[in-house]
Structure formats: C-alpha cells, structure tokens
Tab-separated table of C-alpha atoms and ligand atoms in Angstrom:
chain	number	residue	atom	x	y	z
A	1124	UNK	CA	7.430	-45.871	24.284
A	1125	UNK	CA	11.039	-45.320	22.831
A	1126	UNK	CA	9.601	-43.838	19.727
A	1127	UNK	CA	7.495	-41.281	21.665
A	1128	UNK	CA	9.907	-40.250	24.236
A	1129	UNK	CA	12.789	-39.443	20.973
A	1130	UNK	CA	9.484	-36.974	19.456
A	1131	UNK	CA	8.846	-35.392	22.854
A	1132	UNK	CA	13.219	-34.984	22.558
A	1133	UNK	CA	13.009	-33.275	19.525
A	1134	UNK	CA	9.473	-30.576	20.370
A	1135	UNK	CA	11.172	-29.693	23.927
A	1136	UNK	CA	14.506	-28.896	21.965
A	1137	UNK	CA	12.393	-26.758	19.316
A	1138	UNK	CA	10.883	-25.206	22.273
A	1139	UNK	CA	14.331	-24.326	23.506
A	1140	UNK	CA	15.339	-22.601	20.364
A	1141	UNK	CA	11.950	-21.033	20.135
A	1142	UNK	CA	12.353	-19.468	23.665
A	1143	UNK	CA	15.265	-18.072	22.038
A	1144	UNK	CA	13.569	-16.815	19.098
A	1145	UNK	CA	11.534	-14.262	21.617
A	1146	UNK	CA	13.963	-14.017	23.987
A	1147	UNK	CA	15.465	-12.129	20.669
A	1148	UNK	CA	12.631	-10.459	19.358
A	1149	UNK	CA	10.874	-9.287	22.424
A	1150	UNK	CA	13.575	-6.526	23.789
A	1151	UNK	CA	13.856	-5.168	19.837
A	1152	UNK	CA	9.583	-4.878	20.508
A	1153	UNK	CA	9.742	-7.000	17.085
A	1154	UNK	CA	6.093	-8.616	16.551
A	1155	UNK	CA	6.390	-12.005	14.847
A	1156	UNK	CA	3.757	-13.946	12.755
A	1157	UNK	CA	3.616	-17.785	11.277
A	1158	UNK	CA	1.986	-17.727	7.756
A	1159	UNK	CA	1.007	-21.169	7.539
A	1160	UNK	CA	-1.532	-22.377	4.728
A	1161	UNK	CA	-1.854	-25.442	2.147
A	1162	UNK	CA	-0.128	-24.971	-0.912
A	1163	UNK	CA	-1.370	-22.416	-3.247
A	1164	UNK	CA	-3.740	-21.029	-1.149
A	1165	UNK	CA	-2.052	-17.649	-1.416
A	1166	UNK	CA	0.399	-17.000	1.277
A	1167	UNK	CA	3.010	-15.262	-0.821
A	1168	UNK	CA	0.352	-13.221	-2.659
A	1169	UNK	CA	-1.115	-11.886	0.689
A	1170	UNK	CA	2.109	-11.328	1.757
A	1171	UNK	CA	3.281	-9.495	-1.349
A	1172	UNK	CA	-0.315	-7.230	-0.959
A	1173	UNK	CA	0.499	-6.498	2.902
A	1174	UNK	CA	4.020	-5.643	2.135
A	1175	UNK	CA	2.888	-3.092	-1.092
A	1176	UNK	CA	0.524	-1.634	1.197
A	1177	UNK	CA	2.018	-1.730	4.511
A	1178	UNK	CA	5.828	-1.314	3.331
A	1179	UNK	CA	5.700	2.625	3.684
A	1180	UNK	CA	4.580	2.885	7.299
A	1181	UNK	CA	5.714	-0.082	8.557
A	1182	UNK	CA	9.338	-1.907	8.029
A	1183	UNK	CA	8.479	-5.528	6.966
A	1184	UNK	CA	11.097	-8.767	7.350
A	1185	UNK	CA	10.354	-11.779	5.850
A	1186	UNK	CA	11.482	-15.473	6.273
A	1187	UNK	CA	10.428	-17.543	3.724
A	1188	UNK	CA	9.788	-21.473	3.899
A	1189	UNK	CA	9.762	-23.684	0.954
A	1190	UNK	CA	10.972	-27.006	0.488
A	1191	UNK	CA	13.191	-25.859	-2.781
A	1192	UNK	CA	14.060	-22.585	-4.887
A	1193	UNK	CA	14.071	-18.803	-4.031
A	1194	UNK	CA	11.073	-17.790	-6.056
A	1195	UNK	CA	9.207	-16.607	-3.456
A	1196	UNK	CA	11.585	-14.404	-1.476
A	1197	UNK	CA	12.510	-12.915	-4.485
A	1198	UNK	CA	8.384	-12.090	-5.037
A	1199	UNK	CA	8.477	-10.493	-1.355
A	1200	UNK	CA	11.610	-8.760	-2.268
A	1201	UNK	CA	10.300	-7.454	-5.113
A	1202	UNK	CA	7.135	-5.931	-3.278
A	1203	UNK	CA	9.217	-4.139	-1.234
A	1204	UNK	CA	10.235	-5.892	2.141
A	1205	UNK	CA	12.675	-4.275	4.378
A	1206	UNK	CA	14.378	-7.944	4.731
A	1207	UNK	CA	13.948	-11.063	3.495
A	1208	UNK	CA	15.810	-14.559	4.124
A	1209	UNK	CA	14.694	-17.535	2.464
A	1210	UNK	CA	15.065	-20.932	4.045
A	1211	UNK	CA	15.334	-24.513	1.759
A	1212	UNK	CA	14.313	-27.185	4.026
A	1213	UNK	CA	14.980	-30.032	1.082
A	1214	UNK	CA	12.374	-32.109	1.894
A	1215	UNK	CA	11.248	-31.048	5.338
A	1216	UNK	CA	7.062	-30.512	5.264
A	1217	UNK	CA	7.459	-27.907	8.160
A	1218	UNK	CA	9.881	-25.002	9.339
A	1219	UNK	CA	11.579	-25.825	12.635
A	1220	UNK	CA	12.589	-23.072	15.243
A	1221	UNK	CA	16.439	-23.421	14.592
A	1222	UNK	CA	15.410	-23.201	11.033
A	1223	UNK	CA	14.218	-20.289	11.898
A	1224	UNK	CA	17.250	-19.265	14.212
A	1225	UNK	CA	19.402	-19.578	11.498
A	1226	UNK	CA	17.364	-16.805	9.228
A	1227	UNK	CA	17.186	-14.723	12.404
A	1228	UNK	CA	20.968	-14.673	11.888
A	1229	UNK	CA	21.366	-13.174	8.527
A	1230	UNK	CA	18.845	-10.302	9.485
A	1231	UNK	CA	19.505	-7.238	9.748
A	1232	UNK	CA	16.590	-6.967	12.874
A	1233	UNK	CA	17.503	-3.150	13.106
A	1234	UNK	CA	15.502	-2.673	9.478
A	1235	UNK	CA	12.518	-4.887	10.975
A	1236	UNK	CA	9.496	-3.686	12.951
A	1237	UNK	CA	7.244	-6.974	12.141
A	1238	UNK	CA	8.355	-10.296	11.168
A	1239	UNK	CA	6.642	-12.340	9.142
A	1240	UNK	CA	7.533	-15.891	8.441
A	1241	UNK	CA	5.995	-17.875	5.781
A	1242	UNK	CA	5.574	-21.542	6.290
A	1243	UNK	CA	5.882	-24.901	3.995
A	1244	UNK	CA	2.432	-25.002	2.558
A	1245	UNK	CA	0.881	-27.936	4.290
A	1246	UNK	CA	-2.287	-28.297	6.695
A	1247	UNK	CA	-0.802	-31.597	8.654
A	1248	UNK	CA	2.466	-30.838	10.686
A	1249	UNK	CA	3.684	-27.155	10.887
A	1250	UNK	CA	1.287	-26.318	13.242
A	1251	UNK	CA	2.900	-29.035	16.333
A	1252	UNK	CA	6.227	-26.215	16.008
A	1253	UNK	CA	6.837	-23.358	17.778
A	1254	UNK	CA	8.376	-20.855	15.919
A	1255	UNK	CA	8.879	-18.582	18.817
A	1256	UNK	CA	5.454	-16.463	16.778
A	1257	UNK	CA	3.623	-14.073	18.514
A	1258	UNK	CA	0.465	-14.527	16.016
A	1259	UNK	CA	-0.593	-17.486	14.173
A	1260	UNK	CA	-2.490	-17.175	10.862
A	1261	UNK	CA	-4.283	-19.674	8.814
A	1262	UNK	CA	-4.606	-18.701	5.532
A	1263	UNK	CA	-7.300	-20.759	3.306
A	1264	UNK	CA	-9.027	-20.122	0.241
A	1265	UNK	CA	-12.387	-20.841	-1.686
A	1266	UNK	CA	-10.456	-23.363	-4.304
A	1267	UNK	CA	-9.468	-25.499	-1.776
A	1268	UNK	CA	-13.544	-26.457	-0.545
A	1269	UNK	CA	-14.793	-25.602	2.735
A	1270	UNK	CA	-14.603	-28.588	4.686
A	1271	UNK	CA	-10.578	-27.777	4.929
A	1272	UNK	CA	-11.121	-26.501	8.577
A	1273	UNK	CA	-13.003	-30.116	9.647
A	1274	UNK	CA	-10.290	-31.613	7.667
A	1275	UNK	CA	-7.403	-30.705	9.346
A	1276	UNK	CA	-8.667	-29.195	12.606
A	1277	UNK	CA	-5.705	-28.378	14.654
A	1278	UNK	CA	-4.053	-26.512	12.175
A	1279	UNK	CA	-7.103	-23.855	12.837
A	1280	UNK	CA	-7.816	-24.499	16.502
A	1281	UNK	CA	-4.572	-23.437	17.207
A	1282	UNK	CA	-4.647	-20.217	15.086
A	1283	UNK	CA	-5.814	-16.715	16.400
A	1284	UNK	CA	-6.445	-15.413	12.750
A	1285	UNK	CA	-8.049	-17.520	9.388
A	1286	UNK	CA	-7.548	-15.092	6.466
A	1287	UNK	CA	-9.875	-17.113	3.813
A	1288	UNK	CA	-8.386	-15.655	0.129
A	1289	UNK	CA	-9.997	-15.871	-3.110
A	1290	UNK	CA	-13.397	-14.552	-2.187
A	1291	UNK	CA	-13.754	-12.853	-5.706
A	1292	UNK	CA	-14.070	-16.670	-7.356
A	1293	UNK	CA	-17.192	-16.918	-4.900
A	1294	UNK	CA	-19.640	-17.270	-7.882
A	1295	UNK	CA	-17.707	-19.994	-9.587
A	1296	UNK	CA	-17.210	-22.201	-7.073
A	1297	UNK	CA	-19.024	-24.192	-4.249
A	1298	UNK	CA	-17.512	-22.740	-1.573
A	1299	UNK	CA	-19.972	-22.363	1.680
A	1300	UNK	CA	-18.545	-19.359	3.357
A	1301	UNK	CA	-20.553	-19.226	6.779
A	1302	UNK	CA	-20.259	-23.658	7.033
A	1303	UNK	CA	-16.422	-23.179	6.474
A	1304	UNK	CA	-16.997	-20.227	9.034
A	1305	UNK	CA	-19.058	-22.355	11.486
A	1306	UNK	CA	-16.328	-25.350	11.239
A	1307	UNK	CA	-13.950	-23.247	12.480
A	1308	UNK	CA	-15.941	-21.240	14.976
A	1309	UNK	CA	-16.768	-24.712	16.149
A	1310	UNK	CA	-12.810	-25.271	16.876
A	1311	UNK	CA	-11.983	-21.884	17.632
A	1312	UNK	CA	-14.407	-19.549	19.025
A	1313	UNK	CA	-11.767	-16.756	19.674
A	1314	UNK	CA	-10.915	-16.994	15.846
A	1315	UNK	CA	-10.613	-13.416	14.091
A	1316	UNK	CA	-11.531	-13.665	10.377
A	1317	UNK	CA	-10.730	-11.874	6.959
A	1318	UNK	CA	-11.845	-12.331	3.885
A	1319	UNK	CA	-9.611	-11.211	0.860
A	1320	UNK	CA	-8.771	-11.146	-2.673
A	1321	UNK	CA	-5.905	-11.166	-3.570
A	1322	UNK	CA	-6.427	-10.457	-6.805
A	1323	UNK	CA	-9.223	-7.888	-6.597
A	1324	UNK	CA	-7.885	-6.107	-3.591
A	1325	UNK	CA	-11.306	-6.646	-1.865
A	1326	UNK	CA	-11.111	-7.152	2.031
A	1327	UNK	CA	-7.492	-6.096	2.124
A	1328	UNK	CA	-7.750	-2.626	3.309
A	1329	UNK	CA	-9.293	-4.303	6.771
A	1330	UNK	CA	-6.493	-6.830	6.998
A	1331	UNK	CA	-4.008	-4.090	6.723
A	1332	UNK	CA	-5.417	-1.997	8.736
A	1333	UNK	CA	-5.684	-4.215	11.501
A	1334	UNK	CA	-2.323	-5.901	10.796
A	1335	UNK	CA	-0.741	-2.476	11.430
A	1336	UNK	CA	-2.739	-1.667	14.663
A	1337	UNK	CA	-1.898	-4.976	15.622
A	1338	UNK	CA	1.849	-4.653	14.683
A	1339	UNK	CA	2.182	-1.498	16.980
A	1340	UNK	CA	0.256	-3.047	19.857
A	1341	UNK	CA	-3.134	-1.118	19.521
A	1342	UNK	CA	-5.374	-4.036	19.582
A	1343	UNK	CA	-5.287	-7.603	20.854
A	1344	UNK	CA	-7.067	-10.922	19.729
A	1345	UNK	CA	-8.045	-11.894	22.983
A	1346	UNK	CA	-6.501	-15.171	22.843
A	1347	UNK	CA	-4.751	-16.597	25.395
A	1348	UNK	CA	-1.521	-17.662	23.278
A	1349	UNK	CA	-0.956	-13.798	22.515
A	1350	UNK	CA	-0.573	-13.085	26.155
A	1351	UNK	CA	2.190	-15.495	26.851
B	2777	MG	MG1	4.762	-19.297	-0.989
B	2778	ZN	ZN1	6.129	-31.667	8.797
C-alpha cells in the first residue's frame, strides 16, 4: 500500500505541472504533440521530414528527449525548426511534465505555432505521463516486427495517431502490415494511421498535410482525449 500511494504522489504531481503545461499553451492557441516510439524507429527522421516540409508554412518548436547528448536537436535544428530545446534526462526512460516545464521555459513560444516534443524511445513507461499534449503519436516501424502493438498495448491504446515508418523495406522484411493494423485496431478503434518512409518520402505528403490541417484546427481525430 505505501509503495502505491508514493506512485499515485508522484502521477497527480505530473498532472499538476501538466495542467500547467496547457494552461500555457492553450491561450498562445499553441497545438502540442508527444512523439513517443521505441528506439530507432524513426522519430527524429519523421520529425526532421515534417519540419523540411512543413517549416515554411508553419513555425515548428521542438523539445527533444534523450537520455544523453544533443545529437538530435541539433538534427531538428538543422532541418529548420523555429525552436528547439533539448532535454538530458541521465538515465530517466521517460520525459516527465516538469521536464517538460523546464524546456517550456527557454522557448521563445512567440516563434512557435505547433509543439512537438519527442520522447525517450521506449514502448513501456512514457505513455503513464502526461505531458500536458494535445495529440499523442505512436510511431513504429517495419524493422521492429508487427506484433509490437500486442506487445506493448497501452502505449497504442492510448494514442490517437500510429505513424508506422519504413514501409519502403516492405519487401525485405516480414512485416504483416494489416495484422500489425488489426492489433491495434483491436486496442484502438479510433486510431488514425500513416504509413511513411522516411527515406523514400512515400506517405509523407498525407502526414503533412494532415498534420498542418490538424495544427490549425481544420480537422479532428474524433477521440475523446482531443476534446479535453
Ligand atoms: Mg531521436
Ligand atoms: Zn520510464
């Protein structure tokens, strides 16, 4: 009992700072998005695609997880975002709302129409905390295998988008599309899906698109978490 009352402590205090997080972002009309993936599944890359496409229309800040170096905020910098913090957590699988509170900080929000903010590749944990998001998105990708979404099934039942990456390796893999499809359907019948290269550029044009529209408010997911 003692240990589960000192976790429920520490979620209701993340909730706290993620209140804050919106209470922040909402009167700016700031959208905000939680990349979450396993590792190497292509989070940065997509990111790094969005941001070269989207970057002219659309002013992109990015907080980037990782558990050590800058590498990857200096990739999204490089594409082109508007702003970019990147967060150490030294050991920490998941990003934290005050984590996140603390990025918030050294943005400049007035150079930010969408937020994204990347976090630790892992499938287990960062999915229990709030990051005061307005869109979750699963990323996932054909190296991985498609039984990732039976696997670790709350990471997808509790997103509103699964972006699965690496569709051009397809032929060289054993990758089921429509059973990893049906596993998460299964979970998540409200699910929106993309499929994307990365690498190719195939199936990125429809993310974007929709991404933007979504962005400026012009279409919804129909979930129930976007309407809190
Ligand atoms: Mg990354
Ligand atoms: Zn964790």
């Amino acid at each position: 009992m003692p240990k589960l009352t000192i976790a429920q402590n520490i979620l209701a205090a993340n909730d706290t700072y993620a209140a804050g997080i919106r209470q922040a972002l909402a009167p700016r009309h700031i959208f905000s998005i939680n990349f979450m993936s396993s590792p190497g599944a292509g989070k940065t890359a997509l990111l790094e695609r969005t941001i070269e496409r989207l970057g002219g229309q659309l002013q992109i800040g990015v907080i980037e997880g990782d558990v050590e170096t800058s590498a990857d905020a200096e990739r999204i910098e490089a594409a082109g975002a508007s702003e970019t913090v990147q967060i150490n957590t030294r050991g920490n699988c998941h990003l934290e709302a005050h984590m996140v509170q603390a990025a918030l900080d050294q943005l400049d929000l007035d150079r930010v129409e969408l937020l994204i903010i990347e976090n630790i590749g892992n499938l287990i944990c960062p999915n229990a905390w709030d990051l005061g998001e307005d869109l979750r998105v699963v990323i996932t990708s054909t190296t991985e295998g498609d039984d990732k979404p039976s696997k670790y099934p709350q990471m997808f039942a509790d997103a509103q988008v699964v972006v699965i990456n690496k569709i051009d390796l397809l032929p060289y893999v054993d990758y089921d599309l429509e059973k990893a499809r049906r596993q998460v359907l299964a979970l998540n019948p409200q699910v929106r899906f993309f499929e994307v290269s990365c690498r190719t550029g195939a199936g990125l044009v429809e993310w974007c698109d929709w991404l933007a529209d979504f962005a400026r408010r012009e279409v919804t997911s129909g979930s129930k978490e976007l309407q809190r």
